[in-house]
């Protein structure tokens, strides 16, 4: 199969223009050369995008999905912007970390169809809360029935507004240092601002998880100078130098950095 065919397969679009219109976080990529976009998309290691035998083995021997999670994945995979769906191996790791620190109060920045909010809510105690931030009611509406079916809808506080505004309102309301966990998976150009606000909101001993830190491996390719890639490179360098956290950048899904606040 040619690279161009792979491009169409991953994007689910009729052509190059369709890709940039259909794929959520690749909007604005029209300024990139097609071969660079192809290389970045094909390198994504999200579990639901691959039929690789090793990925399949991991799925069969590690993933512990509830039926409601599987149903939400199936519905989301029919959506034109399905590439934005979080990877199960990554989210299961985050669930384990939230459980490990006995998290109760969490942030989900970038909801899409609600798969990550659902995953986090499932491991929270009954009085736990996910403040879920997104600008799209249309996308979030897809996940709401599944939140209810899973019995966790009361734990998810959906805020439809620019996430920077929501986070700043939480700071202004005196909630600094009261969150146990934050997951950043939204517009890449604002990642550093999200991280800065999360560092204010998350307590000492809490965790900030940052998705897409490899961005289809584009961060390691000096030929790629697109705004999204530059933003992630800047974020990665900033976090690496930030002595307020212990970090681990993991080569799973599209790359995730775990920041453990000291």
PDB file of C-alpha atoms in Angstrom:
ATOM      1  CA  UNK A   1       0.000   0.000   0.000  1.00  0.00           C
ATOM      2  CA  UNK A   2       1.367   3.413  -0.915  1.00  0.00           C
ATOM      3  CA  UNK A   3       1.920   6.147   1.649  1.00  0.00           C
ATOM      4  CA  UNK A   4      -0.877   8.107   0.012  1.00  0.00           C
ATOM      5  CA  UNK A   5      -3.257   5.182   0.451  1.00  0.00           C
ATOM      6  CA  UNK A   6      -2.248   4.875   4.089  1.00  0.00           C
ATOM      7  CA  UNK A   7      -2.933   8.561   4.486  1.00  0.00           C
ATOM      8  CA  UNK A   8      -6.465   8.149   3.182  1.00  0.00           C
ATOM      9  CA  UNK A   9      -7.001   5.041   5.289  1.00  0.00           C
ATOM     10  CA  UNK A  10      -6.046   6.749   8.551  1.00  0.00           C
ATOM     11  CA  UNK A  11      -7.910   9.939   7.842  1.00  0.00           C
ATOM     12  CA  UNK A  12     -11.040   8.349   6.429  1.00  0.00           C
ATOM     13  CA  UNK A  13     -11.181  11.184   3.921  1.00  0.00           C
ATOM     14  CA  UNK A  14     -11.508  11.421   0.187  1.00  0.00           C
ATOM     15  CA  UNK A  15      -8.246  13.259  -0.316  1.00  0.00           C
ATOM     16  CA  UNK A  16      -5.685  15.637   1.096  1.00  0.00           C
ATOM     17  CA  UNK A  17      -8.168  18.442   1.669  1.00  0.00           C
ATOM     18  CA  UNK A  18     -10.566  16.028   3.327  1.00  0.00           C
ATOM     19  CA  UNK A  19      -7.859  15.005   5.774  1.00  0.00           C
ATOM     20  CA  UNK A  20      -7.305  18.493   7.115  1.00  0.00           C
ATOM     21  CA  UNK A  21     -11.051  19.036   7.423  1.00  0.00           C
ATOM     22  CA  UNK A  22     -11.860  15.699   9.042  1.00  0.00           C
ATOM     23  CA  UNK A  23      -9.022  15.060  11.439  1.00  0.00           C
ATOM     24  CA  UNK A  24      -9.425  17.097  14.593  1.00  0.00           C
ATOM     25  CA  UNK A  25      -6.031  18.031  15.890  1.00  0.00           C
ATOM     26  CA  UNK A  26      -4.454  18.093  12.429  1.00  0.00           C
ATOM     27  CA  UNK A  27      -6.621  21.062  11.421  1.00  0.00           C
ATOM     28  CA  UNK A  28      -4.325  23.727  10.091  1.00  0.00           C
ATOM     29  CA  UNK A  29      -1.842  21.233   8.681  1.00  0.00           C
ATOM     30  CA  UNK A  30      -2.442  22.383   5.102  1.00  0.00           C
ATOM     31  CA  UNK A  31       0.819  24.318   5.323  1.00  0.00           C
ATOM     32  CA  UNK A  32       2.731  21.043   5.712  1.00  0.00           C
ATOM     33  CA  UNK A  33       3.975  18.949   2.820  1.00  0.00           C
ATOM     34  CA  UNK A  34       1.731  15.876   2.268  1.00  0.00           C
ATOM     35  CA  UNK A  35       4.594  13.426   2.742  1.00  0.00           C
ATOM     36  CA  UNK A  36       5.339  14.914   6.150  1.00  0.00           C
ATOM     37  CA  UNK A  37       1.701  14.581   7.217  1.00  0.00           C
ATOM     38  CA  UNK A  38       1.657  10.986   5.975  1.00  0.00           C
ATOM     39  CA  UNK A  39       4.787  10.121   7.915  1.00  0.00           C
ATOM     40  CA  UNK A  40       3.369  11.634  11.095  1.00  0.00           C
ATOM     41  CA  UNK A  41      -0.032   9.945  10.808  1.00  0.00           C
ATOM     42  CA  UNK A  42       1.348   6.520   9.977  1.00  0.00           C
ATOM     43  CA  UNK A  43       3.683   6.684  12.983  1.00  0.00           C
ATOM     44  CA  UNK A  44       0.839   7.102  15.477  1.00  0.00           C
ATOM     45  CA  UNK A  45       0.819   4.138  17.838  1.00  0.00           C
ATOM     46  CA  UNK A  46      -2.716   4.490  19.160  1.00  0.00           C
ATOM     47  CA  UNK A  47      -3.966   0.997  19.911  1.00  0.00           C
ATOM     48  CA  UNK A  48      -7.328   1.404  18.189  1.00  0.00           C
ATOM     49  CA  UNK A  49      -5.636   2.428  14.930  1.00  0.00           C
ATOM     50  CA  UNK A  50      -3.439  -0.650  14.596  1.00  0.00           C
ATOM     51  CA  UNK A  51      -3.812  -4.335  13.815  1.00  0.00           C
ATOM     52  CA  UNK A  52      -0.157  -5.061  14.524  1.00  0.00           C
ATOM     53  CA  UNK A  53       0.234  -8.484  16.162  1.00  0.00           C
ATOM     54  CA  UNK A  54       2.167  -7.085  19.130  1.00  0.00           C
ATOM     55  CA  UNK A  55      -0.479  -4.410  19.741  1.00  0.00           C
ATOM     56  CA  UNK A  56      -3.131  -7.125  19.466  1.00  0.00           C
ATOM     57  CA  UNK A  57      -1.255  -9.248  21.996  1.00  0.00           C
ATOM     58  CA  UNK A  58      -1.084  -6.322  24.417  1.00  0.00           C
ATOM     59  CA  UNK A  59      -4.791  -5.699  23.892  1.00  0.00           C
ATOM     60  CA  UNK A  60      -5.657  -9.327  24.664  1.00  0.00           C
ATOM     61  CA  UNK A  61      -3.390  -9.565  27.699  1.00  0.00           C
ATOM     62  CA  UNK A  62      -3.611  -6.119  29.263  1.00  0.00           C
ATOM     63  CA  UNK A  63      -6.727  -4.153  28.374  1.00  0.00           C
ATOM     64  CA  UNK A  64      -9.507  -4.539  30.941  1.00  0.00           C
ATOM     65  CA  UNK A  65     -12.293  -2.614  29.287  1.00  0.00           C
ATOM     66  CA  UNK A  66     -15.868  -2.537  30.473  1.00  0.00           C
ATOM     67  CA  UNK A  67     -18.525  -3.144  27.849  1.00  0.00           C
ATOM     68  CA  UNK A  68     -19.610   0.492  28.077  1.00  0.00           C
ATOM     69  CA  UNK A  69     -16.076   1.603  27.219  1.00  0.00           C
ATOM     70  CA  UNK A  70     -15.992  -0.716  24.221  1.00  0.00           C
ATOM     71  CA  UNK A  71     -19.291   0.691  23.009  1.00  0.00           C
ATOM     72  CA  UNK A  72     -18.036   4.265  23.258  1.00  0.00           C
ATOM     73  CA  UNK A  73     -14.903   3.301  21.326  1.00  0.00           C
ATOM     74  CA  UNK A  74     -17.024   1.698  18.597  1.00  0.00           C
ATOM     75  CA  UNK A  75     -19.216   4.783  18.265  1.00  0.00           C
ATOM     76  CA  UNK A  76     -16.226   7.132  18.237  1.00  0.00           C
ATOM     77  CA  UNK A  77     -14.407   5.080  15.602  1.00  0.00           C
ATOM     78  CA  UNK A  78     -17.243   5.899  13.190  1.00  0.00           C
ATOM     79  CA  UNK A  79     -16.635   9.626  13.654  1.00  0.00           C
ATOM     80  CA  UNK A  80     -14.608  11.533  11.004  1.00  0.00           C
ATOM     81  CA  UNK A  81     -12.288  12.844  13.737  1.00  0.00           C
ATOM     82  CA  UNK A  82     -11.743   9.417  15.324  1.00  0.00           C
ATOM     83  CA  UNK A  83      -7.977   9.931  15.367  1.00  0.00           C
ATOM     84  CA  UNK A  84      -8.518  12.156  18.428  1.00  0.00           C
ATOM     85  CA  UNK A  85      -9.733   9.184  20.482  1.00  0.00           C
ATOM     86  CA  UNK A  86      -7.399   8.464  23.375  1.00  0.00           C
ATOM     87  CA  UNK A  87      -5.403   5.248  23.328  1.00  0.00           C
ATOM     88  CA  UNK A  88      -6.586   2.536  25.723  1.00  0.00           C
ATOM     89  CA  UNK A  89      -3.098   1.505  26.848  1.00  0.00           C
ATOM     90  CA  UNK A  90      -2.391   5.101  27.833  1.00  0.00           C
ATOM     91  CA  UNK A  91      -5.713   5.650  29.588  1.00  0.00           C
ATOM     92  CA  UNK A  92      -5.483   2.386  31.514  1.00  0.00           C
ATOM     93  CA  UNK A  93      -2.075   3.506  32.776  1.00  0.00           C
ATOM     94  CA  UNK A  94      -3.568   6.837  33.849  1.00  0.00           C
ATOM     95  CA  UNK A  95      -6.416   5.037  35.620  1.00  0.00           C
ATOM     96  CA  UNK A  96      -3.875   3.035  37.603  1.00  0.00           C
ATOM     97  CA  UNK A  97      -1.945   6.172  38.528  1.00  0.00           C
ATOM     98  CA  UNK A  98      -5.086   7.993  39.679  1.00  0.00           C
ATOM     99  CA  UNK A  99      -5.999   4.970  41.803  1.00  0.00           C
ATOM    100  CA  UNK A 100      -2.467   4.763  43.191  1.00  0.00           C
ATOM    101  CA  UNK A 101      -2.541   8.344  44.491  1.00  0.00           C
ATOM    102  CA  UNK A 102      -6.141   7.901  45.686  1.00  0.00           C
ATOM    103  CA  UNK A 103      -7.293  10.704  43.424  1.00  0.00           C
ATOM    104  CA  UNK A 104     -10.641  12.379  44.044  1.00  0.00           C
ATOM    105  CA  UNK A 105     -10.505  15.673  42.183  1.00  0.00           C
ATOM    106  CA  UNK A 106      -9.258  15.652  38.594  1.00  0.00           C
ATOM    107  CA  UNK A 107      -9.049  17.675  35.391  1.00  0.00           C
ATOM    108  CA  UNK A 108      -9.637  16.423  31.847  1.00  0.00           C
ATOM    109  CA  UNK A 109      -8.550  19.089  29.366  1.00  0.00           C
ATOM    110  CA  UNK A 110      -9.856  18.058  25.962  1.00  0.00           C
ATOM    111  CA  UNK A 111     -12.929  15.831  26.167  1.00  0.00           C
ATOM    112  CA  UNK A 112     -13.763  14.915  22.544  1.00  0.00           C
ATOM    113  CA  UNK A 113     -16.370  12.113  22.863  1.00  0.00           C
ATOM    114  CA  UNK A 114     -15.721  11.600  26.550  1.00  0.00           C
ATOM    115  CA  UNK A 115     -13.598   8.443  26.566  1.00  0.00           C
ATOM    116  CA  UNK A 116     -10.869   9.875  28.799  1.00  0.00           C
ATOM    117  CA  UNK A 117     -13.386  11.475  31.180  1.00  0.00           C
ATOM    118  CA  UNK A 118     -15.175   8.128  31.422  1.00  0.00           C
ATOM    119  CA  UNK A 119     -11.946   6.251  32.111  1.00  0.00           C
ATOM    120  CA  UNK A 120     -10.915   8.606  34.895  1.00  0.00           C
ATOM    121  CA  UNK A 121     -14.388   8.784  36.443  1.00  0.00           C
ATOM    122  CA  UNK A 122     -14.562   4.985  36.628  1.00  0.00           C
ATOM    123  CA  UNK A 123     -11.686   4.822  39.121  1.00  0.00           C
ATOM    124  CA  UNK A 124     -12.769   7.744  41.296  1.00  0.00           C
ATOM    125  CA  UNK A 125     -14.690   7.251  44.548  1.00  0.00           C
ATOM    126  CA  UNK A 126     -18.393   8.117  44.590  1.00  0.00           C
ATOM    127  CA  UNK A 127     -17.661  11.663  45.713  1.00  0.00           C
ATOM    128  CA  UNK A 128     -14.896  12.091  43.131  1.00  0.00           C
ATOM    129  CA  UNK A 129     -15.025  14.650  40.349  1.00  0.00           C
ATOM    130  CA  UNK A 130     -13.703  15.148  36.835  1.00  0.00           C
ATOM    131  CA  UNK A 131     -13.800  18.755  35.670  1.00  0.00           C
ATOM    132  CA  UNK A 132     -14.002  18.077  31.926  1.00  0.00           C
ATOM    133  CA  UNK A 133     -13.027  21.019  29.717  1.00  0.00           C
ATOM    134  CA  UNK A 134     -13.922  21.358  26.040  1.00  0.00           C
ATOM    135  CA  UNK A 135     -15.310  23.863  23.549  1.00  0.00           C
ATOM    136  CA  UNK A 136     -17.468  21.347  21.663  1.00  0.00           C
ATOM    137  CA  UNK A 137     -20.859  20.411  23.046  1.00  0.00           C
ATOM    138  CA  UNK A 138     -21.409  18.430  19.836  1.00  0.00           C
ATOM    139  CA  UNK A 139     -18.527  16.045  20.519  1.00  0.00           C
ATOM    140  CA  UNK A 140     -19.196  15.753  24.254  1.00  0.00           C
ATOM    141  CA  UNK A 141     -22.856  14.947  23.616  1.00  0.00           C
ATOM    142  CA  UNK A 142     -21.734  11.655  22.068  1.00  0.00           C
ATOM    143  CA  UNK A 143     -20.223  10.487  25.335  1.00  0.00           C
ATOM    144  CA  UNK A 144     -22.928  11.588  27.755  1.00  0.00           C
ATOM    145  CA  UNK A 145     -25.172   8.504  27.347  1.00  0.00           C
ATOM    146  CA  UNK A 146     -22.177   6.271  28.035  1.00  0.00           C
ATOM    147  CA  UNK A 147     -21.265   8.246  31.159  1.00  0.00           C
ATOM    148  CA  UNK A 148     -24.805   7.667  32.380  1.00  0.00           C
ATOM    149  CA  UNK A 149     -24.775   3.984  31.438  1.00  0.00           C
ATOM    150  CA  UNK A 150     -21.546   3.536  33.394  1.00  0.00           C
ATOM    151  CA  UNK A 151     -23.096   5.243  36.409  1.00  0.00           C
ATOM    152  CA  UNK A 152     -20.464   7.987  36.553  1.00  0.00           C
ATOM    153  CA  UNK A 153     -22.273  10.948  34.992  1.00  0.00           C
ATOM    154  CA  UNK A 154     -22.635  12.552  38.436  1.00  0.00           C
ATOM    155  CA  UNK A 155     -18.832  12.588  38.740  1.00  0.00           C
ATOM    156  CA  UNK A 156     -18.230  14.462  35.468  1.00  0.00           C
ATOM    157  CA  UNK A 157     -18.567  18.243  35.562  1.00  0.00           C
ATOM    158  CA  UNK A 158     -18.553  19.220  31.881  1.00  0.00           C
ATOM    159  CA  UNK A 159     -17.506  22.823  31.240  1.00  0.00           C
ATOM    160  CA  UNK A 160     -18.170  23.969  27.663  1.00  0.00           C
ATOM    161  CA  UNK A 161     -15.841  26.946  27.283  1.00  0.00           C
ATOM    162  CA  UNK A 162     -12.228  27.591  26.292  1.00  0.00           C
ATOM    163  CA  UNK A 163     -10.210  25.510  28.748  1.00  0.00           C
ATOM    164  CA  UNK A 164      -7.923  28.419  29.595  1.00  0.00           C
ATOM    165  CA  UNK A 165     -10.959  30.330  30.845  1.00  0.00           C
ATOM    166  CA  UNK A 166     -12.220  27.369  32.859  1.00  0.00           C
ATOM    167  CA  UNK A 167      -8.842  26.740  34.471  1.00  0.00           C
ATOM    168  CA  UNK A 168      -8.358  30.408  35.318  1.00  0.00           C
ATOM    169  CA  UNK A 169     -11.814  30.521  36.913  1.00  0.00           C
ATOM    170  CA  UNK A 170     -10.826  27.580  39.097  1.00  0.00           C
ATOM    171  CA  UNK A 171      -7.699  29.449  40.187  1.00  0.00           C
ATOM    172  CA  UNK A 172      -9.709  32.612  40.848  1.00  0.00           C
ATOM    173  CA  UNK A 173     -12.190  30.567  42.895  1.00  0.00           C
ATOM    174  CA  UNK A 174      -9.405  29.554  45.269  1.00  0.00           C
ATOM    175  CA  UNK A 175      -8.991  25.974  44.040  1.00  0.00           C
ATOM    176  CA  UNK A 176      -5.220  26.141  43.579  1.00  0.00           C
ATOM    177  CA  UNK A 177      -3.464  23.060  44.912  1.00  0.00           C
ATOM    178  CA  UNK A 178      -6.697  21.099  45.353  1.00  0.00           C
ATOM    179  CA  UNK A 179      -6.598  18.793  42.315  1.00  0.00           C
ATOM    180  CA  UNK A 180      -4.958  15.378  42.408  1.00  0.00           C
ATOM    181  CA  UNK A 181      -4.581  14.768  38.694  1.00  0.00           C
ATOM    182  CA  UNK A 182      -4.783  16.549  35.340  1.00  0.00           C
ATOM    183  CA  UNK A 183      -4.802  15.157  31.804  1.00  0.00           C
ATOM    184  CA  UNK A 184      -3.884  17.566  28.990  1.00  0.00           C
ATOM    185  CA  UNK A 185      -5.093  16.523  25.534  1.00  0.00           C
ATOM    186  CA  UNK A 186      -6.422  19.591  23.729  1.00  0.00           C
ATOM    187  CA  UNK A 187      -5.214  22.223  21.232  1.00  0.00           C
ATOM    188  CA  UNK A 188      -1.458  21.914  21.036  1.00  0.00           C
ATOM    189  CA  UNK A 189      -0.631  25.610  20.690  1.00  0.00           C
ATOM    190  CA  UNK A 190      -1.927  26.209  24.235  1.00  0.00           C
ATOM    191  CA  UNK A 191      -0.229  23.241  25.883  1.00  0.00           C
ATOM    192  CA  UNK A 192       2.320  25.347  27.762  1.00  0.00           C
ATOM    193  CA  UNK A 193      -0.436  27.603  29.132  1.00  0.00           C
ATOM    194  CA  UNK A 194      -2.449  24.559  30.182  1.00  0.00           C
ATOM    195  CA  UNK A 195       0.584  23.098  31.905  1.00  0.00           C
ATOM    196  CA  UNK A 196       1.274  26.350  33.747  1.00  0.00           C
ATOM    197  CA  UNK A 197      -2.288  26.548  35.067  1.00  0.00           C
ATOM    198  CA  UNK A 198      -2.331  22.855  35.961  1.00  0.00           C
ATOM    199  CA  UNK A 199       0.852  23.325  37.972  1.00  0.00           C
ATOM    200  CA  UNK A 200      -1.059  25.900  39.986  1.00  0.00           C
ATOM    201  CA  UNK A 201      -4.163  23.758  40.412  1.00  0.00           C
ATOM    202  CA  UNK A 202      -2.568  20.354  41.100  1.00  0.00           C
ATOM    203  CA  UNK A 203      -1.357  19.615  44.622  1.00  0.00           C
ATOM    204  CA  UNK A 204       2.096  18.524  45.684  1.00  0.00           C
ATOM    205  CA  UNK A 205       2.209  14.770  45.104  1.00  0.00           C
ATOM    206  CA  UNK A 206      -0.291  15.047  42.267  1.00  0.00           C
ATOM    207  CA  UNK A 207       0.225  14.079  38.641  1.00  0.00           C
ATOM    208  CA  UNK A 208      -0.087  15.941  35.344  1.00  0.00           C
ATOM    209  CA  UNK A 209      -0.242  13.720  32.244  1.00  0.00           C
ATOM    210  CA  UNK A 210       0.408  15.373  28.892  1.00  0.00           C
ATOM    211  CA  UNK A 211      -0.705  13.602  25.714  1.00  0.00           C
ATOM    212  CA  UNK A 212       0.714  13.851  22.168  1.00  0.00           C
ATOM    213  CA  UNK A 213       4.200  14.856  23.284  1.00  0.00           C
ATOM    214  CA  UNK A 214       5.644  13.065  20.234  1.00  0.00           C
ATOM    215  CA  UNK A 215       2.938  14.351  17.876  1.00  0.00           C
ATOM    216  CA  UNK A 216       3.251  11.578  15.337  1.00  0.00           C
ATOM    217  CA  UNK A 217       7.032  11.626  15.880  1.00  0.00           C
ATOM    218  CA  UNK A 218       7.115  15.076  14.249  1.00  0.00           C
ATOM    219  CA  UNK A 219       8.932  16.596  17.233  1.00  0.00           C
ATOM    220  CA  UNK A 220      12.021  14.563  16.337  1.00  0.00           C
ATOM    221  CA  UNK A 221      12.026  15.651  12.685  1.00  0.00           C
ATOM    222  CA  UNK A 222      13.819  18.994  12.161  1.00  0.00           C
ATOM    223  CA  UNK A 223      12.148  19.338   8.760  1.00  0.00           C
ATOM    224  CA  UNK A 224       8.791  19.855  10.430  1.00  0.00           C
ATOM    225  CA  UNK A 225       8.286  23.417  11.614  1.00  0.00           C
ATOM    226  CA  UNK A 226       4.495  23.532  11.809  1.00  0.00           C
ATOM    227  CA  UNK A 227       2.969  25.554  14.649  1.00  0.00           C
ATOM    228  CA  UNK A 228       1.654  22.480  16.481  1.00  0.00           C
ATOM    229  CA  UNK A 229       5.015  20.745  16.372  1.00  0.00           C
ATOM    230  CA  UNK A 230       6.861  23.875  17.485  1.00  0.00           C
ATOM    231  CA  UNK A 231       4.429  24.271  20.384  1.00  0.00           C
ATOM    232  CA  UNK A 232       4.971  20.699  21.569  1.00  0.00           C
ATOM    233  CA  UNK A 233       8.747  21.026  21.269  1.00  0.00           C
ATOM    234  CA  UNK A 234       8.609  24.185  23.384  1.00  0.00           C
ATOM    235  CA  UNK A 235       6.420  22.446  25.949  1.00  0.00           C
ATOM    236  CA  UNK A 236       8.703  19.408  26.109  1.00  0.00           C
ATOM    237  CA  UNK A 237      11.771  21.584  26.648  1.00  0.00           C
ATOM    238  CA  UNK A 238      10.013  23.616  29.327  1.00  0.00           C
ATOM    239  CA  UNK A 239       8.824  20.564  31.249  1.00  0.00           C
ATOM    240  CA  UNK A 240      12.259  18.945  30.993  1.00  0.00           C
ATOM    241  CA  UNK A 241      13.799  22.014  32.639  1.00  0.00           C
ATOM    242  CA  UNK A 242      11.062  22.381  35.277  1.00  0.00           C
ATOM    243  CA  UNK A 243      12.572  21.297  38.589  1.00  0.00           C
ATOM    244  CA  UNK A 244       9.183  21.439  40.318  1.00  0.00           C
ATOM    245  CA  UNK A 245       8.336  18.049  38.826  1.00  0.00           C
ATOM    246  CA  UNK A 246       9.830  14.619  38.316  1.00  0.00           C
ATOM    247  CA  UNK A 247       9.059  13.467  34.795  1.00  0.00           C
ATOM    248  CA  UNK A 248       8.906  10.444  32.542  1.00  0.00           C
ATOM    249  CA  UNK A 249       8.232  10.709  28.800  1.00  0.00           C
ATOM    250  CA  UNK A 250       6.789   7.420  27.579  1.00  0.00           C
ATOM    251  CA  UNK A 251       6.811   6.103  24.033  1.00  0.00           C
ATOM    252  CA  UNK A 252       3.244   4.793  24.063  1.00  0.00           C
ATOM    253  CA  UNK A 253       0.257   5.979  22.033  1.00  0.00           C
ATOM    254  CA  UNK A 254       1.318   9.354  20.590  1.00  0.00           C
ATOM    255  CA  UNK A 255       3.721   9.917  23.459  1.00  0.00           C
ATOM    256  CA  UNK A 256       2.752  10.865  27.007  1.00  0.00           C
ATOM    257  CA  UNK A 257       4.758  12.738  29.621  1.00  0.00           C
ATOM    258  CA  UNK A 258       3.983  12.044  33.261  1.00  0.00           C
ATOM    259  CA  UNK A 259       4.796  14.937  35.587  1.00  0.00           C
ATOM    260  CA  UNK A 260       4.915  14.142  39.298  1.00  0.00           C
ATOM    261  CA  UNK A 261       4.678  17.401  41.228  1.00  0.00           C
ATOM    262  CA  UNK A 262       7.149  17.594  44.095  1.00  0.00           C
TER     263      UNK A 262
END
